[in-house]
Amino acid sequence: NAGVMQNPRHLVRRRGQEARLRCSPMKGHSHVYWYRQLPEEGLKFMVYLQKENIIDESGMPKERFSAEFPKEGPSILRIQQVVRGDSAAYFCASSPGDRALQETQYFGPGTRLLVL
Amino acid sequence: AQSVTQLDSQVPVFEEAPVELRCNYSSSVSVYLFWYVQYPNQGLQLLLKYLSGSTLVKGINGFEAEFNKSQTSFHLRKPSVHISDTAEYFCALTGGGNKLTFGTGTQLKVEL
């Protein structure tokens, strides 16, 4: 029973390049969440998606960041024109669609982005 | 607005000693509370959760936590720690929506 999968695990980009982070939720889960962990800090919510819908993007920076969760395939977090301040660990979590269970989120191993 | 406070950034403890990691929260609505553990360079693993019912919640690896509504606390405890418990522990809540609000974490360091 595979857990939440994220790839790549490590990503190095130069300033100005694009970063694409992928997340495959647990089998049977239809809700996906993205969080960012800056060095020496806790996790901060970025965005919450269901298939083909963005439910809550209140934690997303207004520019350069976007997220999608298409009908087929993984969820993608895209960061355009990366800057050094984007260096962080990005975690994806998923939860079931069942309303009685959706409060519990299961996390992937994270993608560690380093911007040079 | 909701918030989670973990006052202790680091907690050193000797092996086989008991430990308590403190968590206080603030919310204007009913909340669900969680403790996650993060080992170095890994993702977060769910330790335990409080959704409703009994205020004493037992989790994996011998950890337990008690929900105290009057004190708005959800402290994590273990009666006897092991070296392998060395990790970062995060308290989190959700309420009125699905996004988790995390505390800043407590680094538990178990020493021989």
PDB file of C-alpha atoms in Angstrom:
ATOM      1  CA  ASN A   1       0.000   0.000   0.000  1.00  0.00           C
ATOM      2  CA  ALA A   2       2.059   2.884  -1.308  1.00  0.00           C
ATOM      3  CA  GLY A   3       2.030   6.106   0.625  1.00  0.00           C
ATOM      4  CA  VAL A   4       2.158   9.615  -0.737  1.00  0.00           C
ATOM      5  CA  MET A   5       4.874   9.848  -3.355  1.00  0.00           C
ATOM      6  CA  GLN A   6       6.812  12.941  -4.294  1.00  0.00           C
ATOM      7  CA  ASN A   7       9.445  13.487  -6.907  1.00  0.00           C
ATOM      8  CA  PRO A   8      12.041  14.553  -7.269  1.00  0.00           C
ATOM      9  CA  ARG A   9      13.326  14.212  -3.713  1.00  0.00           C
ATOM     10  CA  HIS A  10      15.994  16.819  -4.345  1.00  0.00           C
ATOM     11  CA  LEU A  11      15.954  19.575  -6.942  1.00  0.00           C
ATOM     12  CA  VAL A  12      18.625  22.144  -7.702  1.00  0.00           C
ATOM     13  CA  ARG A  13      17.783  25.166  -9.816  1.00  0.00           C
ATOM     14  CA  ARG A  14      19.553  28.379 -10.730  1.00  0.00           C
ATOM     15  CA  ARG A  15      17.859  31.709 -10.173  1.00  0.00           C
ATOM     16  CA  GLY A  16      15.326  32.416 -12.899  1.00  0.00           C
ATOM     17  CA  GLN A  17      14.648  28.783 -13.801  1.00  0.00           C
ATOM     18  CA  GLU A  18      11.404  26.921 -13.289  1.00  0.00           C
ATOM     19  CA  ALA A  19      10.826  24.226 -10.664  1.00  0.00           C
ATOM     20  CA  ARG A  20       8.200  21.525 -11.042  1.00  0.00           C
ATOM     21  CA  LEU A  21       7.332  19.390  -8.051  1.00  0.00           C
ATOM     22  CA  ARG A  22       5.129  16.324  -8.370  1.00  0.00           C
ATOM     23  CA  CYS A  23       2.899  14.578  -5.876  1.00  0.00           C
ATOM     24  CA  SER A  24       0.950  11.350  -6.213  1.00  0.00           C
ATOM     25  CA  PRO A  25      -1.566  10.940  -3.379  1.00  0.00           C
ATOM     26  CA  MET A  26      -2.238   7.721  -1.551  1.00  0.00           C
ATOM     27  CA  LYS A  27      -4.492   5.302  -3.354  1.00  0.00           C
ATOM     28  CA  GLY A  28      -8.106   6.271  -2.846  1.00  0.00           C
ATOM     29  CA  HIS A  29      -7.295   9.812  -1.712  1.00  0.00           C
ATOM     30  CA  SER A  30      -8.788  12.660  -3.710  1.00  0.00           C
ATOM     31  CA  HIS A  31      -7.613  15.644  -1.636  1.00  0.00           C
ATOM     32  CA  VAL A  32      -4.097  17.053  -1.959  1.00  0.00           C
ATOM     33  CA  TYR A  33      -2.350  19.719   0.089  1.00  0.00           C
ATOM     34  CA  TRP A  34       0.973  21.465  -0.373  1.00  0.00           C
ATOM     35  CA  TYR A  35       3.045  22.844   2.493  1.00  0.00           C
ATOM     36  CA  ARG A  36       6.389  24.627   2.594  1.00  0.00           C
ATOM     37  CA  GLN A  37       8.982  24.266   5.328  1.00  0.00           C
ATOM     38  CA  LEU A  38      11.627  26.943   5.477  1.00  0.00           C
ATOM     39  CA  PRO A  39      14.851  26.210   7.376  1.00  0.00           C
ATOM     40  CA  GLU A  40      14.346  26.122  11.148  1.00  0.00           C
ATOM     41  CA  GLU A  41      10.582  26.710  10.781  1.00  0.00           C
ATOM     42  CA  GLY A  42       7.384  24.713  10.898  1.00  0.00           C
ATOM     43  CA  LEU A  43       5.286  23.869   7.907  1.00  0.00           C
ATOM     44  CA  LYS A  44       3.152  26.543   6.294  1.00  0.00           C
ATOM     45  CA  PHE A  45       0.052  25.736   4.296  1.00  0.00           C
ATOM     46  CA  MET A  46       0.149  26.748   0.648  1.00  0.00           C
ATOM     47  CA  VAL A  47      -2.759  25.230  -1.265  1.00  0.00           C
ATOM     48  CA  TYR A  48      -5.518  22.636  -1.081  1.00  0.00           C
ATOM     49  CA  LEU A  49      -6.790  20.915  -4.199  1.00  0.00           C
ATOM     50  CA  GLN A  50      -9.264  18.309  -5.277  1.00  0.00           C
ATOM     51  CA  LYS A  51      -9.322  16.776  -8.725  1.00  0.00           C
ATOM     52  CA  GLU A  52      -9.412  19.647 -11.250  1.00  0.00           C
ATOM     53  CA  ASN A  53     -10.279  22.179  -8.557  1.00  0.00           C
ATOM     54  CA  ILE A  54      -8.367  24.550  -6.333  1.00  0.00           C
ATOM     55  CA  ILE A  55     -10.275  24.682  -3.056  1.00  0.00           C
ATOM     56  CA  ASP A  56      -8.083  26.981  -0.962  1.00  0.00           C
ATOM     57  CA  GLU A  57      -4.982  28.818  -2.160  1.00  0.00           C
ATOM     58  CA  SER A  58      -4.783  31.306   0.659  1.00  0.00           C
ATOM     59  CA  GLY A  59      -1.190  30.337   1.460  1.00  0.00           C
ATOM     60  CA  MET A  60       0.181  30.632  -2.049  1.00  0.00           C
ATOM     61  CA  PRO A  61       2.422  33.575  -2.904  1.00  0.00           C
ATOM     62  CA  LYS A  62       0.616  35.853  -5.320  1.00  0.00           C
ATOM     63  CA  GLU A  63       3.218  35.596  -8.053  1.00  0.00           C
ATOM     64  CA  ARG A  64       5.311  32.854  -9.648  1.00  0.00           C
ATOM     65  CA  PHE A  65       3.593  29.968  -7.802  1.00  0.00           C
ATOM     66  CA  SER A  66       0.824  27.790  -9.219  1.00  0.00           C
ATOM     67  CA  ALA A  67      -0.644  24.379  -8.500  1.00  0.00           C
ATOM     68  CA  GLU A  68      -2.845  21.916 -10.295  1.00  0.00           C
ATOM     69  CA  PHE A  69      -4.345  18.497  -9.730  1.00  0.00           C
ATOM     70  CA  PRO A  70      -5.552  17.204 -13.099  1.00  0.00           C
ATOM     71  CA  LYS A  71      -8.115  14.504 -13.655  1.00  0.00           C
ATOM     72  CA  GLU A  72      -5.330  12.116 -14.586  1.00  0.00           C
ATOM     73  CA  GLY A  73      -1.817  12.150 -13.157  1.00  0.00           C
ATOM     74  CA  PRO A  74      -0.090  13.706 -10.184  1.00  0.00           C
ATOM     75  CA  SER A  75      -0.558  17.081  -8.595  1.00  0.00           C
ATOM     76  CA  ILE A  76       2.024  19.630  -9.736  1.00  0.00           C
ATOM     77  CA  LEU A  77       3.415  22.593  -7.835  1.00  0.00           C
ATOM     78  CA  ARG A  78       5.137  24.967 -10.234  1.00  0.00           C
ATOM     79  CA  ILE A  79       7.461  27.766  -9.280  1.00  0.00           C
ATOM     80  CA  GLN A  80       8.479  30.085 -12.082  1.00  0.00           C
ATOM     81  CA  GLN A  81      11.602  32.251 -12.087  1.00  0.00           C
ATOM     82  CA  VAL A  82      12.866  30.828  -8.813  1.00  0.00           C
ATOM     83  CA  VAL A  83      14.748  32.999  -6.334  1.00  0.00           C
ATOM     84  CA  ARG A  84      17.032  32.004  -3.478  1.00  0.00           C
ATOM     85  CA  GLY A  85      14.224  32.570  -0.975  1.00  0.00           C
ATOM     86  CA  ASP A  86      12.294  29.714  -2.579  1.00  0.00           C
ATOM     87  CA  SER A  87      14.853  27.255  -1.200  1.00  0.00           C
ATOM     88  CA  ALA A  88      12.868  25.056   1.177  1.00  0.00           C
ATOM     89  CA  ALA A  89      11.349  21.638   1.654  1.00  0.00           C
ATOM     90  CA  TYR A  90       7.994  21.274  -0.059  1.00  0.00           C
ATOM     91  CA  PHE A  91       5.683  18.643   1.338  1.00  0.00           C
ATOM     92  CA  CYS A  92       2.592  17.171  -0.179  1.00  0.00           C
ATOM     93  CA  ALA A  93      -0.140  15.531   1.879  1.00  0.00           C
ATOM     94  CA  SER A  94      -3.304  13.706   0.919  1.00  0.00           C
ATOM     95  CA  SER A  95      -6.535  12.733   2.614  1.00  0.00           C
ATOM     96  CA  PRO A  96      -9.550  10.638   1.700  1.00  0.00           C
ATOM     97  CA  GLY A  97     -12.613  12.101   0.063  1.00  0.00           C
ATOM     98  CA  ASP A  98     -14.800  10.580   2.747  1.00  0.00           C
ATOM     99  CA  ARG A  99     -15.909  13.516   4.858  1.00  0.00           C
ATOM    100  CA  ALA A 100     -15.578  11.505   8.052  1.00  0.00           C
ATOM    101  CA  LEU A 101     -11.922  10.787   7.368  1.00  0.00           C
ATOM    102  CA  GLN A 102     -10.682  13.775   5.444  1.00  0.00           C
ATOM    103  CA  GLU A 103      -9.329  15.610   8.465  1.00  0.00           C
ATOM    104  CA  THR A 104      -6.329  13.290   8.704  1.00  0.00           C
ATOM    105  CA  GLN A 105      -3.578  14.109   6.257  1.00  0.00           C
ATOM    106  CA  TYR A 106      -0.764  11.773   5.280  1.00  0.00           C
ATOM    107  CA  PHE A 107       2.509  13.304   4.180  1.00  0.00           C
ATOM    108  CA  GLY A 108       4.983  12.457   1.494  1.00  0.00           C
ATOM    109  CA  PRO A 109       8.780  12.520   1.970  1.00  0.00           C
ATOM    110  CA  GLY A 110       9.085  16.018   0.545  1.00  0.00           C
ATOM    111  CA  THR A 111      11.053  17.695  -2.230  1.00  0.00           C
ATOM    112  CA  ARG A 112      14.041  19.706  -1.113  1.00  0.00           C
ATOM    113  CA  LEU A 113      14.544  22.614  -3.460  1.00  0.00           C
ATOM    114  CA  LEU A 114      17.847  24.436  -3.541  1.00  0.00           C
ATOM    115  CA  VAL A 115      18.142  27.594  -5.600  1.00  0.00           C
ATOM    116  CA  LEU A 116      21.680  28.614  -6.452  1.00  0.00           C
TER     117      LEU A 116
ATOM    118  CA  ALA B   1      -7.566  33.036  13.186  1.00  0.00           C
ATOM    119  CA  GLN B   2      -5.953  29.887  14.534  1.00  0.00           C
ATOM    120  CA  SER B   3      -2.519  29.361  15.989  1.00  0.00           C
ATOM    121  CA  VAL B   4      -0.392  26.681  17.609  1.00  0.00           C
ATOM    122  CA  THR B   5       2.333  27.420  20.121  1.00  0.00           C
ATOM    123  CA  GLN B   6       5.155  25.076  20.984  1.00  0.00           C
ATOM    124  CA  LEU B   7       7.145  27.001  23.554  1.00  0.00           C
ATOM    125  CA  ASP B   8      10.017  24.539  23.805  1.00  0.00           C
ATOM    126  CA  SER B   9      12.222  24.585  20.739  1.00  0.00           C
ATOM    127  CA  GLN B  10      14.497  21.896  22.187  1.00  0.00           C
ATOM    128  CA  VAL B  11      13.985  19.272  24.873  1.00  0.00           C
ATOM    129  CA  PRO B  12      16.986  17.193  25.986  1.00  0.00           C
ATOM    130  CA  VAL B  13      16.222  14.061  27.978  1.00  0.00           C
ATOM    131  CA  PHE B  14      18.074  10.950  29.063  1.00  0.00           C
ATOM    132  CA  GLU B  15      17.106   7.573  27.706  1.00  0.00           C
ATOM    133  CA  GLU B  16      14.368   5.799  29.679  1.00  0.00           C
ATOM    134  CA  ALA B  17      13.269   9.067  31.307  1.00  0.00           C
ATOM    135  CA  PRO B  18       9.735  10.412  30.823  1.00  0.00           C
ATOM    136  CA  VAL B  19       9.123  13.356  28.530  1.00  0.00           C
ATOM    137  CA  GLU B  20       6.382  15.913  27.908  1.00  0.00           C
ATOM    138  CA  LEU B  21       6.285  18.125  24.829  1.00  0.00           C
ATOM    139  CA  ARG B  22       3.981  21.077  25.263  1.00  0.00           C
ATOM    140  CA  CYS B  23       1.434  22.358  22.792  1.00  0.00           C
ATOM    141  CA  ASN B  24      -1.075  25.148  23.258  1.00  0.00           C
ATOM    142  CA  TYR B  25      -3.525  26.370  20.674  1.00  0.00           C
ATOM    143  CA  SER B  26      -5.865  29.223  19.943  1.00  0.00           C
ATOM    144  CA  SER B  27      -9.020  28.955  17.890  1.00  0.00           C
ATOM    145  CA  SER B  28     -12.485  30.460  17.782  1.00  0.00           C
ATOM    146  CA  VAL B  29     -13.982  27.206  16.460  1.00  0.00           C
ATOM    147  CA  SER B  30     -13.806  23.561  17.444  1.00  0.00           C
ATOM    148  CA  VAL B  31     -10.566  21.957  16.375  1.00  0.00           C
ATOM    149  CA  TYR B  32      -9.015  18.653  15.540  1.00  0.00           C
ATOM    150  CA  LEU B  33      -5.502  18.230  16.948  1.00  0.00           C
ATOM    151  CA  PHE B  34      -2.537  16.238  15.718  1.00  0.00           C
ATOM    152  CA  TRP B  35       1.027  15.373  16.590  1.00  0.00           C
ATOM    153  CA  TYR B  36       3.463  14.539  13.819  1.00  0.00           C
ATOM    154  CA  VAL B  37       7.067  13.372  14.048  1.00  0.00           C
ATOM    155  CA  GLN B  38       9.760  14.235  11.507  1.00  0.00           C
ATOM    156  CA  TYR B  39      13.030  12.340  11.354  1.00  0.00           C
ATOM    157  CA  PRO B  40      15.993  14.058   9.650  1.00  0.00           C
ATOM    158  CA  ASN B  41      15.456  14.628   5.929  1.00  0.00           C
ATOM    159  CA  GLN B  42      12.178  12.758   5.951  1.00  0.00           C
ATOM    160  CA  GLY B  43       8.500  13.583   5.729  1.00  0.00           C
ATOM    161  CA  LEU B  44       6.037  13.850   8.589  1.00  0.00           C
ATOM    162  CA  GLN B  45       4.617  10.757  10.208  1.00  0.00           C
ATOM    163  CA  LEU B  46       1.328  10.905  12.103  1.00  0.00           C
ATOM    164  CA  LEU B  47       1.811  10.016  15.781  1.00  0.00           C
ATOM    165  CA  LEU B  48      -1.710  10.523  17.034  1.00  0.00           C
ATOM    166  CA  LYS B  49      -4.812  12.635  16.624  1.00  0.00           C
ATOM    167  CA  TYR B  50      -7.739  13.955  18.605  1.00  0.00           C
ATOM    168  CA  LEU B  51     -10.995  14.295  16.689  1.00  0.00           C
ATOM    169  CA  SER B  52     -13.607  13.742  19.413  1.00  0.00           C
ATOM    170  CA  GLY B  53     -14.460  11.450  22.312  1.00  0.00           C
ATOM    171  CA  SER B  54     -11.990  10.497  25.004  1.00  0.00           C
ATOM    172  CA  THR B  55      -9.583  13.301  25.787  1.00  0.00           C
ATOM    173  CA  LEU B  56      -6.687  10.881  26.305  1.00  0.00           C
ATOM    174  CA  VAL B  57      -5.380   9.718  22.964  1.00  0.00           C
ATOM    175  CA  LYS B  58      -2.868   6.936  22.457  1.00  0.00           C
ATOM    176  CA  GLY B  59      -0.639   6.850  19.424  1.00  0.00           C
ATOM    177  CA  ILE B  60       2.203   4.904  17.916  1.00  0.00           C
ATOM    178  CA  ASN B  61       5.575   4.237  19.532  1.00  0.00           C
ATOM    179  CA  GLY B  62       4.171   4.526  23.064  1.00  0.00           C
ATOM    180  CA  PHE B  63       3.192   8.179  22.824  1.00  0.00           C
ATOM    181  CA  GLU B  64      -0.006   9.628  24.189  1.00  0.00           C
ATOM    182  CA  ALA B  65      -1.561  13.076  24.414  1.00  0.00           C
ATOM    183  CA  GLU B  66      -4.326  14.661  26.420  1.00  0.00           C
ATOM    184  CA  PHE B  67      -6.743  17.214  25.046  1.00  0.00           C
ATOM    185  CA  ASN B  68      -7.565  19.878  27.616  1.00  0.00           C
ATOM    186  CA  LYS B  69     -10.190  22.265  26.321  1.00  0.00           C
ATOM    187  CA  SER B  70     -10.161  24.607  29.321  1.00  0.00           C
ATOM    188  CA  GLN B  71      -6.411  25.077  29.071  1.00  0.00           C
ATOM    189  CA  THR B  72      -6.397  24.877  25.258  1.00  0.00           C
ATOM    190  CA  SER B  73      -3.576  22.381  25.425  1.00  0.00           C
ATOM    191  CA  PHE B  74      -2.645  19.120  23.767  1.00  0.00           C
ATOM    192  CA  HIS B  75       0.607  18.016  25.412  1.00  0.00           C
ATOM    193  CA  LEU B  76       2.447  14.936  24.164  1.00  0.00           C
ATOM    194  CA  ARG B  77       3.887  12.464  26.661  1.00  0.00           C
ATOM    195  CA  LYS B  78       5.913   9.284  26.762  1.00  0.00           C
ATOM    196  CA  PRO B  79       6.746   7.505  30.032  1.00  0.00           C
ATOM    197  CA  SER B  80      10.116   6.175  28.882  1.00  0.00           C
ATOM    198  CA  VAL B  81      11.971   7.473  25.819  1.00  0.00           C
ATOM    199  CA  HIS B  82      14.396   5.645  23.584  1.00  0.00           C
ATOM    200  CA  ILE B  83      17.316   6.897  21.518  1.00  0.00           C
ATOM    201  CA  SER B  84      15.249   6.267  18.408  1.00  0.00           C
ATOM    202  CA  ASP B  85      12.712   8.895  19.570  1.00  0.00           C
ATOM    203  CA  THR B  86      15.205  11.640  18.740  1.00  0.00           C
ATOM    204  CA  ALA B  87      13.379  13.723  16.134  1.00  0.00           C
ATOM    205  CA  GLU B  88      11.402  16.905  15.548  1.00  0.00           C
ATOM    206  CA  TYR B  89       7.834  16.871  16.825  1.00  0.00           C
ATOM    207  CA  PHE B  90       5.120  19.094  15.421  1.00  0.00           C
ATOM    208  CA  CYS B  91       1.741  19.884  16.922  1.00  0.00           C
ATOM    209  CA  ALA B  92      -0.945  20.897  14.433  1.00  0.00           C
ATOM    210  CA  LEU B  93      -4.626  21.694  14.242  1.00  0.00           C
ATOM    211  CA  THR B  94      -7.386  22.042  11.738  1.00  0.00           C
ATOM    212  CA  GLY B  95     -10.827  23.495  12.254  1.00  0.00           C
ATOM    213  CA  GLY B  96     -13.493  24.843   9.963  1.00  0.00           C
ATOM    214  CA  GLY B  97     -11.480  23.845   6.943  1.00  0.00           C
ATOM    215  CA  ASN B  98      -8.938  21.301   5.831  1.00  0.00           C
ATOM    216  CA  LYS B  99      -5.629  23.116   6.065  1.00  0.00           C
ATOM    217  CA  LEU B 100      -3.329  22.270   8.936  1.00  0.00           C
ATOM    218  CA  THR B 101      -1.817  24.988  11.087  1.00  0.00           C
ATOM    219  CA  PHE B 102       1.496  23.879  12.567  1.00  0.00           C
ATOM    220  CA  GLY B 103       3.541  24.908  15.542  1.00  0.00           C
ATOM    221  CA  THR B 104       7.208  25.697  15.066  1.00  0.00           C
ATOM    222  CA  GLY B 105       8.258  22.273  16.316  1.00  0.00           C
ATOM    223  CA  THR B 106      10.136  20.834  19.276  1.00  0.00           C
ATOM    224  CA  GLN B 107      13.431  19.043  18.787  1.00  0.00           C
ATOM    225  CA  LEU B 108      13.560  16.068  21.148  1.00  0.00           C
ATOM    226  CA  LYS B 109      17.103  14.903  21.815  1.00  0.00           C
ATOM    227  CA  VAL B 110      17.458  11.660  23.718  1.00  0.00           C
ATOM    228  CA  GLU B 111      20.854  11.120  25.314  1.00  0.00           C
ATOM    229  CA  LEU B 112      22.466   8.043  26.815  1.00  0.00           C
TER     230      LEU B 112
END
